[in-house]
Structures are given as C-alpha cells and as structure tokens.
PDB file of C-alpha atoms in Angstrom:
ATOM      1  CA  UNK A 423     -16.266  21.091 -11.766  1.00 42.00           C
ATOM      2  CA  UNK A 424     -15.283  23.205  -8.743  1.00 42.00           C
ATOM      3  CA  UNK A 425     -13.455  20.292  -7.146  1.00 50.00           C
ATOM      4  CA  UNK A 426     -11.568  19.483 -10.404  1.00 50.00           C
ATOM      5  CA  UNK A 427     -10.541  23.102 -10.685  1.00 57.00           C
ATOM      6  CA  UNK A 428      -9.518  23.386  -7.096  1.00 79.00           C
ATOM      7  CA  UNK A 429      -7.684  20.106  -7.169  1.00 77.00           C
ATOM      8  CA  UNK A 430      -5.759  21.101 -10.376  1.00 81.00           C
ATOM      9  CA  UNK A 431      -4.810  24.472  -8.891  1.00 83.00           C
ATOM     10  CA  UNK A 432      -3.853  22.951  -5.562  1.00 83.00           C
ATOM     11  CA  UNK A 433      -1.673  20.324  -7.294  1.00 85.00           C
ATOM     12  CA  UNK A 434       0.052  22.846  -9.450  1.00 86.00           C
ATOM     13  CA  UNK A 435       0.729  25.171  -6.503  1.00 87.00           C
ATOM     14  CA  UNK A 436       2.090  22.348  -4.314  1.00 86.00           C
ATOM     15  CA  UNK A 437       4.342  20.997  -7.095  1.00 88.00           C
ATOM     16  CA  UNK A 438       5.674  24.543  -7.564  1.00 89.00           C
ATOM     17  CA  UNK A 439       6.175  24.986  -3.779  1.00 88.00           C
ATOM     18  CA  UNK A 440       8.073  21.736  -3.515  1.00 85.00           C
ATOM     19  CA  UNK A 441       9.963  22.016  -6.709  1.00 88.00           C
ATOM     20  CA  UNK A 442       8.624  18.859  -8.136  1.00 86.00           C
ATOM     21  CA  UNK A 443       7.641  18.049 -11.631  1.00 89.00           C
ATOM     22  CA  UNK A 444       4.547  15.914 -12.472  1.00 89.00           C
ATOM     23  CA  UNK A 445       6.929  13.197 -13.651  1.00 90.00           C
ATOM     24  CA  UNK A 446       8.830  13.238 -10.347  1.00 88.00           C
ATOM     25  CA  UNK A 447       5.550  13.201  -8.389  1.00 87.00           C
ATOM     26  CA  UNK A 448       4.331  10.286 -10.469  1.00 87.00           C
ATOM     27  CA  UNK A 449       7.451   8.313  -9.864  1.00 85.00           C
ATOM     28  CA  UNK A 450       7.325   8.915  -6.029  1.00 82.00           C
ATOM     29  CA  UNK A 451       3.606   8.105  -5.771  1.00 83.00           C
ATOM     30  CA  UNK A 452       3.690   5.157  -7.978  1.00 83.00           C
ATOM     31  CA  UNK A 453       1.168   6.655 -10.455  1.00 87.00           C
ATOM     32  CA  UNK A 454       1.700   6.667 -14.172  1.00 89.00           C
ATOM     33  CA  UNK A 455       2.807  10.131 -15.343  1.00 88.00           C
ATOM     34  CA  UNK A 456       0.080  10.051 -18.049  1.00 89.00           C
ATOM     35  CA  UNK A 457      -2.553   9.784 -15.357  1.00 88.00           C
ATOM     36  CA  UNK A 458      -1.254  12.833 -13.554  1.00 87.00           C
ATOM     37  CA  UNK A 459      -0.983  14.882 -16.744  1.00 87.00           C
ATOM     38  CA  UNK A 460      -4.627  14.047 -17.486  1.00 86.00           C
ATOM     39  CA  UNK A 461      -5.671  14.942 -13.894  1.00 83.00           C
ATOM     40  CA  UNK A 462      -3.743  18.243 -13.980  1.00 82.00           C
ATOM     41  CA  UNK A 463      -5.314  19.128 -17.359  1.00 81.00           C
ATOM     42  CA  UNK A 464      -8.737  18.097 -16.226  1.00 78.00           C
ATOM     43  CA  UNK A 465      -9.143  15.301 -18.806  1.00 79.00           C
ATOM     44  CA  UNK A 466      -9.744  12.726 -16.119  1.00 78.00           C
ATOM     45  CA  UNK A 467     -11.679  12.539 -12.855  1.00 79.00           C
ATOM     46  CA  UNK A 468      -9.660  12.093  -9.676  1.00 79.00           C
ATOM     47  CA  UNK A 469      -9.942   8.813  -7.750  1.00 81.00           C
ATOM     48  CA  UNK A 470      -9.712   8.894  -3.966  1.00 79.00           C
ATOM     49  CA  UNK A 471      -6.876   6.211  -4.108  1.00 78.00           C
ATOM     50  CA  UNK A 472      -4.944   8.581  -6.396  1.00 83.00           C
ATOM     51  CA  UNK A 473      -5.495  11.522  -4.097  1.00 82.00           C
ATOM     52  CA  UNK A 474      -4.195   9.438  -1.218  1.00 79.00           C
ATOM     53  CA  UNK A 475      -1.053   8.549  -2.993  1.00 81.00           C
ATOM     54  CA  UNK A 476      -0.366  12.129  -4.062  1.00 85.00           C
ATOM     55  CA  UNK A 477      -0.986  13.390  -0.465  1.00 82.00           C
ATOM     56  CA  UNK A 478       1.251  10.776   0.950  1.00 77.00           C
ATOM     57  CA  UNK A 479       4.111  12.083  -1.177  1.00 80.00           C
ATOM     58  CA  UNK A 480       3.356  15.786  -0.823  1.00 82.00           C
ATOM     59  CA  UNK A 481       2.275  15.890   2.855  1.00 78.00           C
ATOM     60  CA  UNK A 482       3.470  12.624   4.441  1.00 67.00           C
ATOM     61  CA  UNK A 483       2.048  12.374   8.074  1.00 66.00           C
ATOM     62  CA  UNK A 484       3.358   8.938   8.573  1.00 69.00           C
ATOM     63  CA  UNK A 485       6.212   6.969   7.031  1.00 76.00           C
ATOM     64  CA  UNK A 486       5.043   4.796   4.166  1.00 85.00           C
ATOM     65  CA  UNK A 487       4.176   1.221   5.294  1.00 92.00           C
ATOM     66  CA  UNK A 488       3.753  -2.169   3.707  1.00 94.00           C
ATOM     67  CA  UNK A 489       0.893  -4.214   5.259  1.00 96.00           C
ATOM     68  CA  UNK A 490       1.618  -7.880   6.078  1.00 96.00           C
ATOM     69  CA  UNK A 491      -1.630  -9.886   6.598  1.00 96.00           C
ATOM     70  CA  UNK A 492      -0.853 -12.950   8.693  1.00 92.00           C
ATOM     71  CA  UNK A 493      -1.379 -14.865  11.967  1.00 87.00           C
ATOM     72  CA  UNK A 494      -0.143 -12.995  15.069  1.00 88.00           C
ATOM     73  CA  UNK A 495       2.895 -15.248  15.734  1.00 86.00           C
ATOM     74  CA  UNK A 496       4.404 -14.377  12.361  1.00 85.00           C
ATOM     75  CA  UNK A 497       3.631 -10.590  12.677  1.00 90.00           C
ATOM     76  CA  UNK A 498       5.400 -10.504  16.069  1.00 88.00           C
ATOM     77  CA  UNK A 499       8.729 -11.246  14.164  1.00 87.00           C
ATOM     78  CA  UNK A 500       8.296  -8.696  11.475  1.00 89.00           C
ATOM     79  CA  UNK A 501       6.128  -5.873  12.608  1.00 89.00           C
ATOM     80  CA  UNK A 502       7.769  -2.509  13.077  1.00 89.00           C
ATOM     81  CA  UNK A 503      10.806  -3.365  11.023  1.00 91.00           C
ATOM     82  CA  UNK A 504      12.021  -1.009   8.276  1.00 92.00           C
ATOM     83  CA  UNK A 505      12.754  -1.984   4.782  1.00 90.00           C
ATOM     84  CA  UNK A 506      14.500   0.095   2.144  1.00 90.00           C
ATOM     85  CA  UNK A 507      13.860   0.077  -1.612  1.00 85.00           C
ATOM     86  CA  UNK A 508      16.201   2.496  -3.339  1.00 85.00           C
ATOM     87  CA  UNK A 509      15.618   5.845  -1.667  1.00 81.00           C
ATOM     88  CA  UNK A 510      12.286   4.935   0.046  1.00 82.00           C
ATOM     89  CA  UNK A 511      12.105   3.349   3.401  1.00 88.00           C
ATOM     90  CA  UNK A 512       8.907   1.626   4.490  1.00 90.00           C
ATOM     91  CA  UNK A 513       7.778   0.201   7.861  1.00 92.00           C
ATOM     92  CA  UNK A 514       6.193  -3.183   8.176  1.00 94.00           C
ATOM     93  CA  UNK A 515       2.744  -2.848   9.667  1.00 95.00           C
ATOM     94  CA  UNK A 516       1.003  -6.058  10.679  1.00 95.00           C
ATOM     95  CA  UNK A 517      -2.744  -6.893  10.272  1.00 96.00           C
ATOM     96  CA  UNK A 518      -3.750 -10.085  12.179  1.00 94.00           C
ATOM     97  CA  UNK A 519      -6.177 -12.377  10.351  1.00 93.00           C
ATOM     98  CA  UNK A 520      -7.203 -15.909  11.030  1.00 89.00           C
ATOM     99  CA  UNK A 521      -9.870 -16.426   8.420  1.00 91.00           C
ATOM    100  CA  UNK A 522     -10.544 -15.429   4.848  1.00 91.00           C
ATOM    101  CA  UNK A 523     -13.121 -12.840   5.988  1.00 93.00           C
ATOM    102  CA  UNK A 524     -10.566 -11.194   8.321  1.00 94.00           C
ATOM    103  CA  UNK A 525      -7.911 -11.205   5.597  1.00 93.00           C
ATOM    104  CA  UNK A 526     -10.317  -9.309   3.284  1.00 94.00           C
ATOM    105  CA  UNK A 527     -11.246  -6.821   5.929  1.00 95.00           C
ATOM    106  CA  UNK A 528      -7.524  -6.324   6.861  1.00 96.00           C
ATOM    107  CA  UNK A 529      -6.593  -5.687   3.237  1.00 96.00           C
ATOM    108  CA  UNK A 530      -9.324  -3.022   2.784  1.00 94.00           C
ATOM    109  CA  UNK A 531      -8.358  -1.441   6.150  1.00 94.00           C
ATOM    110  CA  UNK A 532      -4.652  -1.378   5.254  1.00 93.00           C
ATOM    111  CA  UNK A 533      -5.378   0.305   1.920  1.00 91.00           C
ATOM    112  CA  UNK A 534      -7.687   2.789   3.707  1.00 86.00           C
ATOM    113  CA  UNK A 535      -4.955   3.590   6.188  1.00 86.00           C
ATOM    114  CA  UNK A 536      -2.538   4.305   3.441  1.00 85.00           C
ATOM    115  CA  UNK A 537      -0.480   1.079   2.801  1.00 91.00           C
ATOM    116  CA  UNK A 538       1.801   1.365  -0.179  1.00 91.00           C
ATOM    117  CA  UNK A 539       1.597  -2.480  -0.683  1.00 94.00           C
ATOM    118  CA  UNK A 540       0.145  -5.620   0.805  1.00 96.00           C
ATOM    119  CA  UNK A 541       1.793  -9.000   1.504  1.00 96.00           C
ATOM    120  CA  UNK A 542      -0.490 -11.987   2.117  1.00 94.00           C
ATOM    121  CA  UNK A 543      -0.789 -15.754   1.729  1.00 90.00           C
ATOM    122  CA  UNK A 544      -0.978 -17.203  -1.835  1.00 89.00           C
ATOM    123  CA  UNK A 545      -4.574 -18.318  -1.311  1.00 87.00           C
ATOM    124  CA  UNK A 546      -5.698 -14.792  -0.574  1.00 89.00           C
ATOM    125  CA  UNK A 547      -3.492 -12.730  -3.012  1.00 91.00           C
ATOM    126  CA  UNK A 548      -5.780 -13.116  -6.029  1.00 91.00           C
ATOM    127  CA  UNK A 549      -8.854 -11.985  -4.057  1.00 93.00           C
ATOM    128  CA  UNK A 550      -6.996  -9.148  -2.417  1.00 94.00           C
ATOM    129  CA  UNK A 551      -5.659  -7.912  -5.782  1.00 94.00           C
ATOM    130  CA  UNK A 552      -9.378  -7.570  -7.046  1.00 94.00           C
ATOM    131  CA  UNK A 553     -10.318  -5.269  -4.188  1.00 93.00           C
ATOM    132  CA  UNK A 554      -7.418  -2.885  -3.587  1.00 94.00           C
ATOM    133  CA  UNK A 555      -5.462  -0.517  -5.716  1.00 90.00           C
ATOM    134  CA  UNK A 556      -2.052  -1.123  -4.231  1.00 92.00           C
ATOM    135  CA  UNK A 557       0.476  -3.802  -5.237  1.00 94.00           C
ATOM    136  CA  UNK A 558      -0.063  -7.210  -3.630  1.00 96.00           C
ATOM    137  CA  UNK A 559       2.708  -9.749  -3.081  1.00 95.00           C
ATOM    138  CA  UNK A 560       2.486 -13.431  -2.055  1.00 93.00           C
ATOM    139  CA  UNK A 561       4.144 -14.599   1.069  1.00 89.00           C
ATOM    140  CA  UNK A 562       5.479 -18.030   0.179  1.00 85.00           C
ATOM    141  CA  UNK A 563       6.281 -20.433   3.028  1.00 80.00           C
ATOM    142  CA  UNK A 564       9.881 -21.502   3.068  1.00 83.00           C
ATOM    143  CA  UNK A 565      11.225 -25.077   3.337  1.00 87.00           C
ATOM    144  CA  UNK A 566      12.005 -24.587   7.180  1.00 87.00           C
ATOM    145  CA  UNK A 567       8.392 -23.445   7.784  1.00 83.00           C
ATOM    146  CA  UNK A 568       7.014 -26.553   6.074  1.00 84.00           C
ATOM    147  CA  UNK A 569       9.494 -28.962   7.934  1.00 90.00           C
ATOM    148  CA  UNK A 570       8.579 -27.222  11.294  1.00 88.00           C
ATOM    149  CA  UNK A 571       4.837 -27.870  10.527  1.00 87.00           C
ATOM    150  CA  UNK A 572       5.544 -31.416   9.626  1.00 91.00           C
ATOM    151  CA  UNK A 573       7.432 -31.796  12.983  1.00 91.00           C
ATOM    152  CA  UNK A 574       4.381 -30.646  14.808  1.00 92.00           C
ATOM    153  CA  UNK A 575       2.174 -33.050  13.003  1.00 92.00           C
ATOM    154  CA  UNK A 576       4.664 -35.854  13.582  1.00 93.00           C
ATOM    155  CA  UNK A 577       4.661 -35.213  17.382  1.00 94.00           C
ATOM    156  CA  UNK A 578       0.828 -35.138  17.434  1.00 93.00           C
ATOM    157  CA  UNK A 579       0.385 -38.435  15.616  1.00 94.00           C
ATOM    158  CA  UNK A 580       3.140 -40.429  17.431  1.00 83.00           C
TER     159      UNK A 580
END
C-alpha cells in the first residue's frame, strides 16, 4: 500500500510540475489512458514495464531507441541512425544475434534497457512478442537481399 500511495502522489506531483495531463502522458508513453487513470486512482497495481515507460517520458536519460536484432553486418549499416515518427525521434540500437537463443536474450535485454520497440526476423517475431511488452515488428528481406544471397550460392556451386 505504501508504494501505491507514494507512486500515485509522485505521479500526480510530476504531472503538475511538467504541466501534463494523464491523457498526454499516456499518449507519449504509449500506455492506454484508462490504465494510467486506474493507476493514479489506486484501482490497479503498477507493473515495472509501465513504470519504465512513464519514467522514460517524465525523466528521459537517454533518447528513446528502437532495438534491431540481427547479424552484425546488417547492424553496421543501421546502428546509430535516427528515425522520426511525428514528433518523436528514436535512435536505432543494434543487438547482435546469430542464434535463436541469442535473439531471445537480446530481446529481453533490449526491453530491460528501455527499448520502445523491437525489430527482428520473421521467424523470431512471434516468440519475441510473447516475452516482451513493447511493440515488435518483422524485418522482411527485400528482393535485392534475396538475389544477393542467390548470387553467393551460385558462386559456391559453380
């Protein structure tokens, strides 16, 4: 009970200090407004993942980032780039993985470090979605990528 009361009080004070409404915080944090209303009234217990999202909005230490889980050669091309969605700018942070186990570990680590979303291969996306509380998107290979791979195979078998 003490944590709930302190959380509610701290949230109300911080919203007042920053001139934000619960609805505005919900939008910026990607949390349903109804969830925040329930948290602020004590009707619902606070989840750690929700607290992380709220803190990222109210006290951002690092710019928001989207995790990309892939082989190193791909990450070298995209890591560190910035991408803007509306008013929010995110940095792309790479997580190298070369096996299914490494991908799962990378997804958990990315979420723990504050990723606002995760991009990974199609074969992994359904598993990753079951273990993290952030949006997951599929990285679909393009025609050129497939043709390049076919060229490599062609050179090896000829």
